[in-house]
Short mmCIF file of C-alpha atoms in Angstrom, two decimals:
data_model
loop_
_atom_site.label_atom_id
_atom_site.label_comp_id
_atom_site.label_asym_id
_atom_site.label_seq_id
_atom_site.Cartn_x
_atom_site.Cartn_y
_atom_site.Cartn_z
CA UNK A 1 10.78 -11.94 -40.11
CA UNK A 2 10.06 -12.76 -36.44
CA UNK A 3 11.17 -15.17 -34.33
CA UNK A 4 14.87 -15.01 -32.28
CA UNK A 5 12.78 -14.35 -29.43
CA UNK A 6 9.73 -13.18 -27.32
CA UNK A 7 9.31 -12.35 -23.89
CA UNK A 8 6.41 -9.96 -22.02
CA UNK A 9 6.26 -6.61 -21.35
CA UNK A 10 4.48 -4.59 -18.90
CA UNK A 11 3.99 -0.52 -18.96
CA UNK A 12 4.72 1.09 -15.37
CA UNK A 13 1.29 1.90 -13.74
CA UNK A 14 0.25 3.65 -10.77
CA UNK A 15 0.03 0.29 -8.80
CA UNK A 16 3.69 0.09 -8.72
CA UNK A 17 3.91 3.21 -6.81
CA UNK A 18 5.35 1.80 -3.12
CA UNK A 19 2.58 3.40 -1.57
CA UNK A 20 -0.26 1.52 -3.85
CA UNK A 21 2.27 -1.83 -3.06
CA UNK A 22 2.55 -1.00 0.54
CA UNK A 23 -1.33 -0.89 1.56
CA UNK A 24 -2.03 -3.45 -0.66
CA UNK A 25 0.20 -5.79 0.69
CA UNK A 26 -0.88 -5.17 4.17
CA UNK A 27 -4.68 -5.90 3.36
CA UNK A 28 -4.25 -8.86 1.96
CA UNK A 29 -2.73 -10.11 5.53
CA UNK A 30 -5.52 -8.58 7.32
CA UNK A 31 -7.83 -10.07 4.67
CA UNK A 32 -6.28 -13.48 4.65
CA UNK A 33 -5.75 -13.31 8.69
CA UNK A 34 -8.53 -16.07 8.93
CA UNK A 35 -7.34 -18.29 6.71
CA UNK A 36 -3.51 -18.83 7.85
CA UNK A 37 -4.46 -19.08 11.46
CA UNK A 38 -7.44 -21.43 10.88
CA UNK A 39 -5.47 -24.48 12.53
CA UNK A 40 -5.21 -22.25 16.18
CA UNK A 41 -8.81 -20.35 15.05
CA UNK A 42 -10.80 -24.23 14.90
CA UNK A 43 -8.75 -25.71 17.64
CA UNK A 44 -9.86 -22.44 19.57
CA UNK A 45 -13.49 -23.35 18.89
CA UNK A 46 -13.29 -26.25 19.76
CA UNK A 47 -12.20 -25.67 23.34
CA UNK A 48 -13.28 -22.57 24.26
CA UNK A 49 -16.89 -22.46 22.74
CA UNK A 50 -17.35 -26.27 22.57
CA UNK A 51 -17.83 -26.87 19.49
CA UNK A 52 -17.55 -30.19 17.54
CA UNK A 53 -14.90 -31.23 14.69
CA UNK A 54 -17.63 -30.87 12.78
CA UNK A 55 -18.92 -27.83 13.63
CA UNK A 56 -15.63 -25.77 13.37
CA UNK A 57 -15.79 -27.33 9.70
CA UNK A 58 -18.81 -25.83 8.51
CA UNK A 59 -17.63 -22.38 10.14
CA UNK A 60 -14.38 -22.49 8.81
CA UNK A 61 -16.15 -23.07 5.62
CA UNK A 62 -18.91 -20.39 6.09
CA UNK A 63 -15.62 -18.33 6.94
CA UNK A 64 -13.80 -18.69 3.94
CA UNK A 65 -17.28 -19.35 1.42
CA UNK A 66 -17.27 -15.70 2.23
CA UNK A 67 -14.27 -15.14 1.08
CA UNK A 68 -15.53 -16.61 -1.99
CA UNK A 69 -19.05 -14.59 -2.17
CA UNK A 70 -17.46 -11.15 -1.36
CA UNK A 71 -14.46 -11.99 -4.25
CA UNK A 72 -17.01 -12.59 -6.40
CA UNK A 73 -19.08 -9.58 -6.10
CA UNK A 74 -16.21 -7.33 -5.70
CA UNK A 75 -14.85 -8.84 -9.32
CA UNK A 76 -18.33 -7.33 -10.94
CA UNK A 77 -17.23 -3.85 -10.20
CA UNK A 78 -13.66 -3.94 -9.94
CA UNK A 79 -12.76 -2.48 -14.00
CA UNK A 80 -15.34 0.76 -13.34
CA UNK A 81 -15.93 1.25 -9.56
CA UNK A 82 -13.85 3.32 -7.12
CA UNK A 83 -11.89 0.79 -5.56
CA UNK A 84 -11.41 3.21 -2.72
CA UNK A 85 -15.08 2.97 -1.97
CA UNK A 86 -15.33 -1.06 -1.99
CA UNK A 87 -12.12 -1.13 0.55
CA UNK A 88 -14.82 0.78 2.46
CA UNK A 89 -17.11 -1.10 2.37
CA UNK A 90 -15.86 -4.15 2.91
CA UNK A 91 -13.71 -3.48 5.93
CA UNK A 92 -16.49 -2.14 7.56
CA UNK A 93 -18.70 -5.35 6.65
CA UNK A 94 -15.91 -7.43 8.64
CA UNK A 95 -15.82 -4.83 11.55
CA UNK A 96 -18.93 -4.96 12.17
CA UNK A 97 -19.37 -9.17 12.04
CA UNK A 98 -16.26 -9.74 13.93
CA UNK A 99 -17.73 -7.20 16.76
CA UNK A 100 -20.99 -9.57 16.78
CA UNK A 101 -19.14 -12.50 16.92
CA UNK A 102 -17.99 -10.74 20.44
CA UNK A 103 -21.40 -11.15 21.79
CA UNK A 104 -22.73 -14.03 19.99
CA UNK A 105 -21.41 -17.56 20.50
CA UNK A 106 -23.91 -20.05 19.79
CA UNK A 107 -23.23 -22.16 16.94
CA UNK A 108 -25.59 -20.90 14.45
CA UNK A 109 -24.84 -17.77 15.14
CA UNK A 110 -21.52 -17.55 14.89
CA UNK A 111 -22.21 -19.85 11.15
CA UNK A 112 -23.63 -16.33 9.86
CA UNK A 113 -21.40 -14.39 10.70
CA UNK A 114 -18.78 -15.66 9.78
CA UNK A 115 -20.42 -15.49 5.97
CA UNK A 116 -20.76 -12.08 6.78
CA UNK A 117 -17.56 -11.22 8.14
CA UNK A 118 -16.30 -13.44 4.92
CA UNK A 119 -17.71 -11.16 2.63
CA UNK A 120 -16.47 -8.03 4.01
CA UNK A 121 -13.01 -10.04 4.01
CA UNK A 122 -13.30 -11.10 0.23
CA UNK A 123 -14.46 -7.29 -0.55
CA UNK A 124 -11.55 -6.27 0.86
CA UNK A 125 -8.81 -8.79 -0.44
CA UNK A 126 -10.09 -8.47 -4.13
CA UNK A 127 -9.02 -5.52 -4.02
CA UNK A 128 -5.43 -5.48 -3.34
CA UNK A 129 -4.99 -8.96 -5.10
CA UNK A 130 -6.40 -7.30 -8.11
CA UNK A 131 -4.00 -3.87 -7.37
CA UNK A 132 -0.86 -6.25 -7.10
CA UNK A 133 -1.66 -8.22 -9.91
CA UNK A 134 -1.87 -4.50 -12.04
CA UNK A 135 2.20 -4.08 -11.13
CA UNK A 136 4.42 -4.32 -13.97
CA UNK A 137 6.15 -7.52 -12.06
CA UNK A 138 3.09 -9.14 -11.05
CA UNK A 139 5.44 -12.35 -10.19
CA UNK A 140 7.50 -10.33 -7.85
CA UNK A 141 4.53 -8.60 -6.01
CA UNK A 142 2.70 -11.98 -4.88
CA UNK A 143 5.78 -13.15 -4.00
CA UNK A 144 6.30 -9.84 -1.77
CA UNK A 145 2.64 -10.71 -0.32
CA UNK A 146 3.16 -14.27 0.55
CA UNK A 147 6.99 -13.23 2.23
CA UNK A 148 5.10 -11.04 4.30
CA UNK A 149 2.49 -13.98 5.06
CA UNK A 150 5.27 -16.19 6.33
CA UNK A 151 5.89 -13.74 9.00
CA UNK A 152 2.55 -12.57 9.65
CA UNK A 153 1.81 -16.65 10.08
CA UNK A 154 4.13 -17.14 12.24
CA UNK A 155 3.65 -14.13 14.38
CA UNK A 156 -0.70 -14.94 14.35
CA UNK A 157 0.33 -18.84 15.22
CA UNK A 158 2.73 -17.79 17.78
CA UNK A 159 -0.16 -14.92 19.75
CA UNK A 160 -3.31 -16.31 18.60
CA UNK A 161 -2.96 -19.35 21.05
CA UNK A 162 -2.62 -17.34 24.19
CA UNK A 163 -5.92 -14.63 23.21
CA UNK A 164 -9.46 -15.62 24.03
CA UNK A 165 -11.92 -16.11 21.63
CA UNK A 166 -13.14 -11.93 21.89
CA UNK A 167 -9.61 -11.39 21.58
CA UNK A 168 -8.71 -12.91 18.50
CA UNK A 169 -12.19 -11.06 17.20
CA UNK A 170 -10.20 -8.02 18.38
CA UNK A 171 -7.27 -8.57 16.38
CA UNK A 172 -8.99 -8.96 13.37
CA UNK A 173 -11.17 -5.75 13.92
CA UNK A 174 -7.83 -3.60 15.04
CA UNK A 175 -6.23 -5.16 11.45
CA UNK A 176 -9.15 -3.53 9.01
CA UNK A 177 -9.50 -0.45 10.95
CA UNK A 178 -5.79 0.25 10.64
CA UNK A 179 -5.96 -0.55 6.63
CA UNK A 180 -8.40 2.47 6.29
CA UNK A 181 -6.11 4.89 8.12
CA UNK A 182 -3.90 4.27 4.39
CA UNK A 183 -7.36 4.33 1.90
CA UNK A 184 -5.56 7.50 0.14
CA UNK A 185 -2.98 5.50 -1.08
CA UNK A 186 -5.23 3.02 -3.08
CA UNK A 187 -5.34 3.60 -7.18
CA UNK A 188 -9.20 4.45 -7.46
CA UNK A 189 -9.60 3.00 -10.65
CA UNK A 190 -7.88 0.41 -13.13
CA UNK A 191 -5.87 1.46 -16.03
CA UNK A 192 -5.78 -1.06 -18.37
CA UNK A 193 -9.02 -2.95 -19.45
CA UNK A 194 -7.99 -5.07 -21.90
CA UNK A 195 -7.13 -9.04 -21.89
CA UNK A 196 -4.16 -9.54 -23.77
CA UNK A 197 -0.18 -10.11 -23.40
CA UNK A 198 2.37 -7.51 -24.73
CA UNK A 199 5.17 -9.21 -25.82
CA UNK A 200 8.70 -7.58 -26.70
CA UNK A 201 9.18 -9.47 -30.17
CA UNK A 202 13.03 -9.23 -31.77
CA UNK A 203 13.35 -9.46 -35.09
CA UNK A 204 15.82 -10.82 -37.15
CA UNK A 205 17.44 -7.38 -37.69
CA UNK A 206 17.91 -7.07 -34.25
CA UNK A 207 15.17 -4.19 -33.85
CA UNK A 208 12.52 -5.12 -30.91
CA UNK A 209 8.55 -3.96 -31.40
CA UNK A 210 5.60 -4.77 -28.96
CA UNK A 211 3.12 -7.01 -30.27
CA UNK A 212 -0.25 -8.22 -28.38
CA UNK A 213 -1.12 -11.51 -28.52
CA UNK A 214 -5.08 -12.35 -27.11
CA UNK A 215 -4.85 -14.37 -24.17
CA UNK A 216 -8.25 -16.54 -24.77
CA UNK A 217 -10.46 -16.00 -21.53
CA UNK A 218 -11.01 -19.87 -21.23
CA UNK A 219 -7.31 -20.23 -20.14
CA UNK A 220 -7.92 -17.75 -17.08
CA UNK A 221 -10.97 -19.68 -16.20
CA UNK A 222 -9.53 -22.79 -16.09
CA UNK A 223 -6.54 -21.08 -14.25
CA UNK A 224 -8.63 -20.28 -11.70
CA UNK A 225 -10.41 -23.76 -11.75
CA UNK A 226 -6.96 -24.83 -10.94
CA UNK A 227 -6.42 -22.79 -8.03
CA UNK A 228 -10.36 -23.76 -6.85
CA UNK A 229 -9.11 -27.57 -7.07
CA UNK A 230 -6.03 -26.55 -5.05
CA UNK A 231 -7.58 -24.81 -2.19
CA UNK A 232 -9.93 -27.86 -1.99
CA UNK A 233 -6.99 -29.69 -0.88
CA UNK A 234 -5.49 -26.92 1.23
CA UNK A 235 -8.77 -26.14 2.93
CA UNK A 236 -9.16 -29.51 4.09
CA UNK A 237 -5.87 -30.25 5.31
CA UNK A 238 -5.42 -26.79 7.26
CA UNK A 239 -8.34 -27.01 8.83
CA UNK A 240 -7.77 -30.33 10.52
CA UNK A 241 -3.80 -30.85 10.45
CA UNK A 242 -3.65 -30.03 14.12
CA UNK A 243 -7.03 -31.88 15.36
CA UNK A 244 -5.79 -34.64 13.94
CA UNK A 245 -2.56 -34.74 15.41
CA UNK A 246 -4.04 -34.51 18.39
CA UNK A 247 -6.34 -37.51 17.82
CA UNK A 248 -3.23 -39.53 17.09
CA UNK A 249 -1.60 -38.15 20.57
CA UNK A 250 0.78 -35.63 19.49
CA UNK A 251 2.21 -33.78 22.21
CA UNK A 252 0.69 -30.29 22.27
CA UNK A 253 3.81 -28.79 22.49
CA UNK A 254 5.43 -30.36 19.03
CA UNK A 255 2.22 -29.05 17.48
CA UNK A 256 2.89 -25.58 18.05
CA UNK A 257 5.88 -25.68 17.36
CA UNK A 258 5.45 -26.41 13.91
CA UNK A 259 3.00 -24.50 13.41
CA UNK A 260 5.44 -22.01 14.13
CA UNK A 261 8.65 -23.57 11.77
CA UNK A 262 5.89 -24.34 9.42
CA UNK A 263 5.51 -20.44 8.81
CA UNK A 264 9.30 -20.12 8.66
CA UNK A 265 9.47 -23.06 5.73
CA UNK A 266 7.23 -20.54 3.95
CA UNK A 267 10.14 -18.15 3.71
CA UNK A 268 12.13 -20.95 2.04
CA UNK A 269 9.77 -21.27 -0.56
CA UNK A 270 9.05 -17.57 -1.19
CA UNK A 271 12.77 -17.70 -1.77
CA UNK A 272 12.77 -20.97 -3.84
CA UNK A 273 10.07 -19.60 -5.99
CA UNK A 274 11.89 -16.38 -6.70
CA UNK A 275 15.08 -18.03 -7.79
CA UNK A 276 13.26 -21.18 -9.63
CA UNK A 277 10.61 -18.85 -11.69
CA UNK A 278 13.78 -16.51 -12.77
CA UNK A 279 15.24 -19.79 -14.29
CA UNK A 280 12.37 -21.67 -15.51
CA UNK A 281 9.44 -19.91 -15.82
CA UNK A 282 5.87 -20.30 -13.47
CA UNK A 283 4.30 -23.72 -15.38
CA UNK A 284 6.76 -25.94 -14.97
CA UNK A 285 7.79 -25.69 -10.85
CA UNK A 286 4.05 -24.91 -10.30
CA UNK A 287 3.53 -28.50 -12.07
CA UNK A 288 6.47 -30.12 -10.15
CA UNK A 289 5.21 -28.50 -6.74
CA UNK A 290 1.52 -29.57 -6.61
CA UNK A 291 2.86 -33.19 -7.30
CA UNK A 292 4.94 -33.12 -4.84
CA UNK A 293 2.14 -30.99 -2.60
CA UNK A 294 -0.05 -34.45 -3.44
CA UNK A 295 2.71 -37.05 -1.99
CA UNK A 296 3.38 -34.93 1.34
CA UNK A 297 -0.38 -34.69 2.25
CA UNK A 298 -1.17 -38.19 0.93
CA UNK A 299 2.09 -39.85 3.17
CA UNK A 300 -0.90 -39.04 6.33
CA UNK A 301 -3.96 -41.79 4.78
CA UNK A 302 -1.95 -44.87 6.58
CA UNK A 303 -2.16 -42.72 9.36
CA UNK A 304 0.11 -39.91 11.80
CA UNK A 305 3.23 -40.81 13.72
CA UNK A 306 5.80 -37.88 15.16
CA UNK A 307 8.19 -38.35 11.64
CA UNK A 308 5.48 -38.19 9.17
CA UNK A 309 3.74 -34.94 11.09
CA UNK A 310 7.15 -33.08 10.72
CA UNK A 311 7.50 -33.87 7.31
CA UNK A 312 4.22 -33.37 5.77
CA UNK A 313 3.27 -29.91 8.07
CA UNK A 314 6.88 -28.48 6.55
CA UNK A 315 6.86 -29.51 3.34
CA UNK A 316 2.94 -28.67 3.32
CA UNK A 317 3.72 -24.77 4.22
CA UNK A 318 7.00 -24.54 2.06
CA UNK A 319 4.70 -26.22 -0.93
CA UNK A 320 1.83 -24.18 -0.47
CA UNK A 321 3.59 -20.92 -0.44
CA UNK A 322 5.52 -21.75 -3.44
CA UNK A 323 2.19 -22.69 -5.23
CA UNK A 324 0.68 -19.71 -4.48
CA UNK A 325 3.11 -17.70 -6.02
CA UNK A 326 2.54 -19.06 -9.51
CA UNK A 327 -0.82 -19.81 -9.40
CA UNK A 328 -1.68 -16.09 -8.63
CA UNK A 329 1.30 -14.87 -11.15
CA UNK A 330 -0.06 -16.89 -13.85
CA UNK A 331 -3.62 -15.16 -13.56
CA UNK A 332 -2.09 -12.12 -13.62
CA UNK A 333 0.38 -12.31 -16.28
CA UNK A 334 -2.62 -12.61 -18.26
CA UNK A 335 -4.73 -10.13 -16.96
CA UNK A 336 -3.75 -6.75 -15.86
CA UNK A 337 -7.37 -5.54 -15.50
CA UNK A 338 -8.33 -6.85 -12.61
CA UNK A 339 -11.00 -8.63 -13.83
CA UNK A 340 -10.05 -12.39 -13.32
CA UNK A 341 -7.04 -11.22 -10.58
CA UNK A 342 -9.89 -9.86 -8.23
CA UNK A 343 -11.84 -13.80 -8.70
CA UNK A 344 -8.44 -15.40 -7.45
CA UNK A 345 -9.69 -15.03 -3.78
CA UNK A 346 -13.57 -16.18 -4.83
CA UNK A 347 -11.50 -19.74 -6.07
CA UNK A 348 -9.20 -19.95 -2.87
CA UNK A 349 -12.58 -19.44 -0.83
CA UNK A 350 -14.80 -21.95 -2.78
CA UNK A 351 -11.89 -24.52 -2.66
CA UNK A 352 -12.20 -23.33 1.55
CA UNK A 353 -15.97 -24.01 1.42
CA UNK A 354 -15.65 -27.39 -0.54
CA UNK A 355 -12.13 -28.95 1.52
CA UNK A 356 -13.31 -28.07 5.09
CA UNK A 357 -17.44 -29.77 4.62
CA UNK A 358 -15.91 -32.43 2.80
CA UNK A 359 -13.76 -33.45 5.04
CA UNK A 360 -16.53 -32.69 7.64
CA UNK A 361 -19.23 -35.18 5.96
CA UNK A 362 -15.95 -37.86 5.96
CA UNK A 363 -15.38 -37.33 9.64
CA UNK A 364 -18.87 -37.11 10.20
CA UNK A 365 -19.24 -40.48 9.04
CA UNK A 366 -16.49 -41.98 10.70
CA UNK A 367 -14.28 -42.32 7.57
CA UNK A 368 -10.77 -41.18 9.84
CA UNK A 369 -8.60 -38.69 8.73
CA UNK A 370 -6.86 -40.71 6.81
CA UNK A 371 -9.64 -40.92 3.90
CA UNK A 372 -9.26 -36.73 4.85
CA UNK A 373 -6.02 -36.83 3.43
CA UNK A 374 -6.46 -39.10 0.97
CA UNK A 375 -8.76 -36.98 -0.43
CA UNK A 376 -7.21 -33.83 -0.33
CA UNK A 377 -3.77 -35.24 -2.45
CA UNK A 378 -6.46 -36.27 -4.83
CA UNK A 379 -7.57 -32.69 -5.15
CA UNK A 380 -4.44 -31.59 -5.32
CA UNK A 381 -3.60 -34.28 -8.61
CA UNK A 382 -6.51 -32.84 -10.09
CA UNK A 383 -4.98 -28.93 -9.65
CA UNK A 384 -1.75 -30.31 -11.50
CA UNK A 385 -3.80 -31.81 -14.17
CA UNK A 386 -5.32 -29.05 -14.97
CA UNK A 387 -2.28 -26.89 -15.13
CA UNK A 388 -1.09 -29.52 -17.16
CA UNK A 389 -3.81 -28.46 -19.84
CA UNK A 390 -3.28 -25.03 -19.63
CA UNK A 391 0.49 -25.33 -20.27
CA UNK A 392 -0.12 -27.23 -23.24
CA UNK A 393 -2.17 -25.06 -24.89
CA UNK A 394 -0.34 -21.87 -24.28
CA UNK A 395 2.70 -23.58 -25.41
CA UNK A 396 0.91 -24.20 -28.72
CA UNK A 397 -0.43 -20.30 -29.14
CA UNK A 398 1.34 -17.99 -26.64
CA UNK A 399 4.69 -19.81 -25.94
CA UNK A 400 5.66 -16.39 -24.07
CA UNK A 401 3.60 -16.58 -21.81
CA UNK A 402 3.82 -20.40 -21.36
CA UNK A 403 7.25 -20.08 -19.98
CA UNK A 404 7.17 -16.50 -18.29
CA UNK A 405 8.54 -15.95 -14.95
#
């Protein structure tokens, strides 16, 4: 007879080598460089190649819709290819746009290729998402990843500011070639192909015995349509946070700055999702967090004074950091083959194409940033929602993995 207890179990696996964790972790900041620094990267457009709050919209969109489109592709041959090989090829896809981008400034231009130096981003992140999600303590990896992002946030917010628009390109270019200098270090292929939880069962003798339970592959979808909901909100807020505290005559100055402590409230939540997830499992803070994501983006429709700037931009960073942590642990708890962990970048970037040209077509006609907002805590509802579901039902046939850390 079963039934004292259950909890999951994970074999060791090459990925959990430091040197597989290492590289991996460093490519997803390079590969994710865009996105945290698209506040400074838009405002940057905006004054040094002239472009319009729309424009730096779509390209922030075409930017991270890249994302998406390389995620995807990379997801199609991430259980049989040599993972060495797509690294390769995607790093030298974004190497090679970013360099254009040098000599190439007109709008349209620079539209394309940014989808081209997406792709070669998305390529490249898949990748060592899917490698950390393949650790035994997937959890404790993307938590690792998005400590490091804190830092790497700050430190991008803090020197973006004072490059030129070739120089950012620069940095971005200097960040993929140095990833390759490592390429020996990445796993070439995946282990473990199949889609199911193994679960430590006790029985009532005391004896333990593994036992895999099918995760359905409808829950990872949805899991993913989750995160795409959440990045919706998240793209659109990020991208025009700072433009539209300076349409509401924010001192330049306090922007920066918390841009800056914003990165540094990230740490907090790493730290809070560590200790929370130990205690409680991912579902339940992940459920608690996007509501609470949805009230400090939503406080900005009535519109932006100094208080309500500090308080939504650091509880914005400390929430979204915290999210990300269980969104991407739940994916991976239930998939160690890559598979679905390699599509968690394609859903962050669709959610990036969707938030950013919505909010565009609302600027664009003249619905304020506070309908912005407004619409991105609606997005963010709908994330929750969603989780909601998924809980539920995984409560009803895998409670395990309902309530895993």
């Amino acid at each position: 007879m079963k039934a004292i207890h259950s909890t999951l179990k994970h074999a060791y696996t090459p990925y959990d080598d430091w040197r597989s964790i290492s590289i991996s972790l460093y490519m997803t900041l390079v590969g994710y460089g865009v996105l945290v620094a698209i506040p400074v990267i838009s405002a940057a457009r905006v004054q040094l190649l002239g472009f319009s709050e729309v424009e730096v919209g779509r390209v922030a969109s075409a930017d991270l819709g890249g994302l998406a489109a390389g995620a995807a592709l990379a997801s199609f041959f991430m259980a049989n290819s040599n993972r060495r090989v797509l690294v390769l090829i995607g790093a030298v896809l974004a190497i090679l746009a970013n360099a254009l981008c040098t000599r190439y400034t007109h709008y349209e231009q620079v539209f394309y290729l940014r989808i081209l130096a997406g792709i070669g981003s998305g390529i490249y992140t898949s990748v060592a998402v899917a490698n950390l999600g393949a650790t035994a303590k997937p959890a404790r990896a993307y938590n690792l990843m998005l400590f490091a992002f804190a830092f790497s946030q700050a430190l991008e917010l803090q020197v973006l500011p004072l490059l030129s628009m070739n120089g950012i390109y620069y940095v971005f270019m200097g960040g993929f070639i140095a990833g390759l200098l490592a390429l020996q270090w990445i796993p070439v292929h995946a282990d473990d192909k199949r889609l199911d939880v193994e679960l430590d069962v006790e029985e009532s003798d005391g004896h333990h015995h593994p036992e895999h339970r099918h995760v359905p592959s409808y829950i990872t979808w949805l899991c993913l349509v989750a995160i795409f909901l959440t990045y919706i909100n998240i793209g659109g807020y990020w991208t025009y946070i700072e433009l539209a505290a300076h349409d509401a005559a924010i001192t330049d100055e306090l922007i920066s700055k918390l841009l800056v402590w914003g990165s540094l409230c990230s740490v907090v939540g790493c730290l809070l999702a560590t200790l929370i997830s130990n205690r409680f499992g991912l579902a339940r803070p992940l459920l608690a967090a996007l509501l609470a994501m949805a009230t400090t983006v939503g406080m900005l429709y009535e519109g932006i004074d100094t208080p309500k700037l500090i308080i939504s931009m650091l509880s914005f960073n400390l929430l979204w950091i915290f999210i990300d942590v269980y969104q991407m642990a739940f994916v991976a708890n239930a998939d160690h083959s890559g598979a679905f962990a390699s599509l968690i970048p394609c859903a962050q970037g669709l959610g990036q194409i969707v938030g950013p040209n919505v909010a565009a077509s609302m600027l664009g006609h003249s619905l304020g940033y506070g309908n912005v907002f407004l619409m991105c805590a609606l997005f963010a509802l709908l994330g929750a929602l969603t989780y909601l579901a998924v809980y539920l039902k995984l409560r009803c046939i895998i409670p395990a993995l309902a309530d895993a850390p």
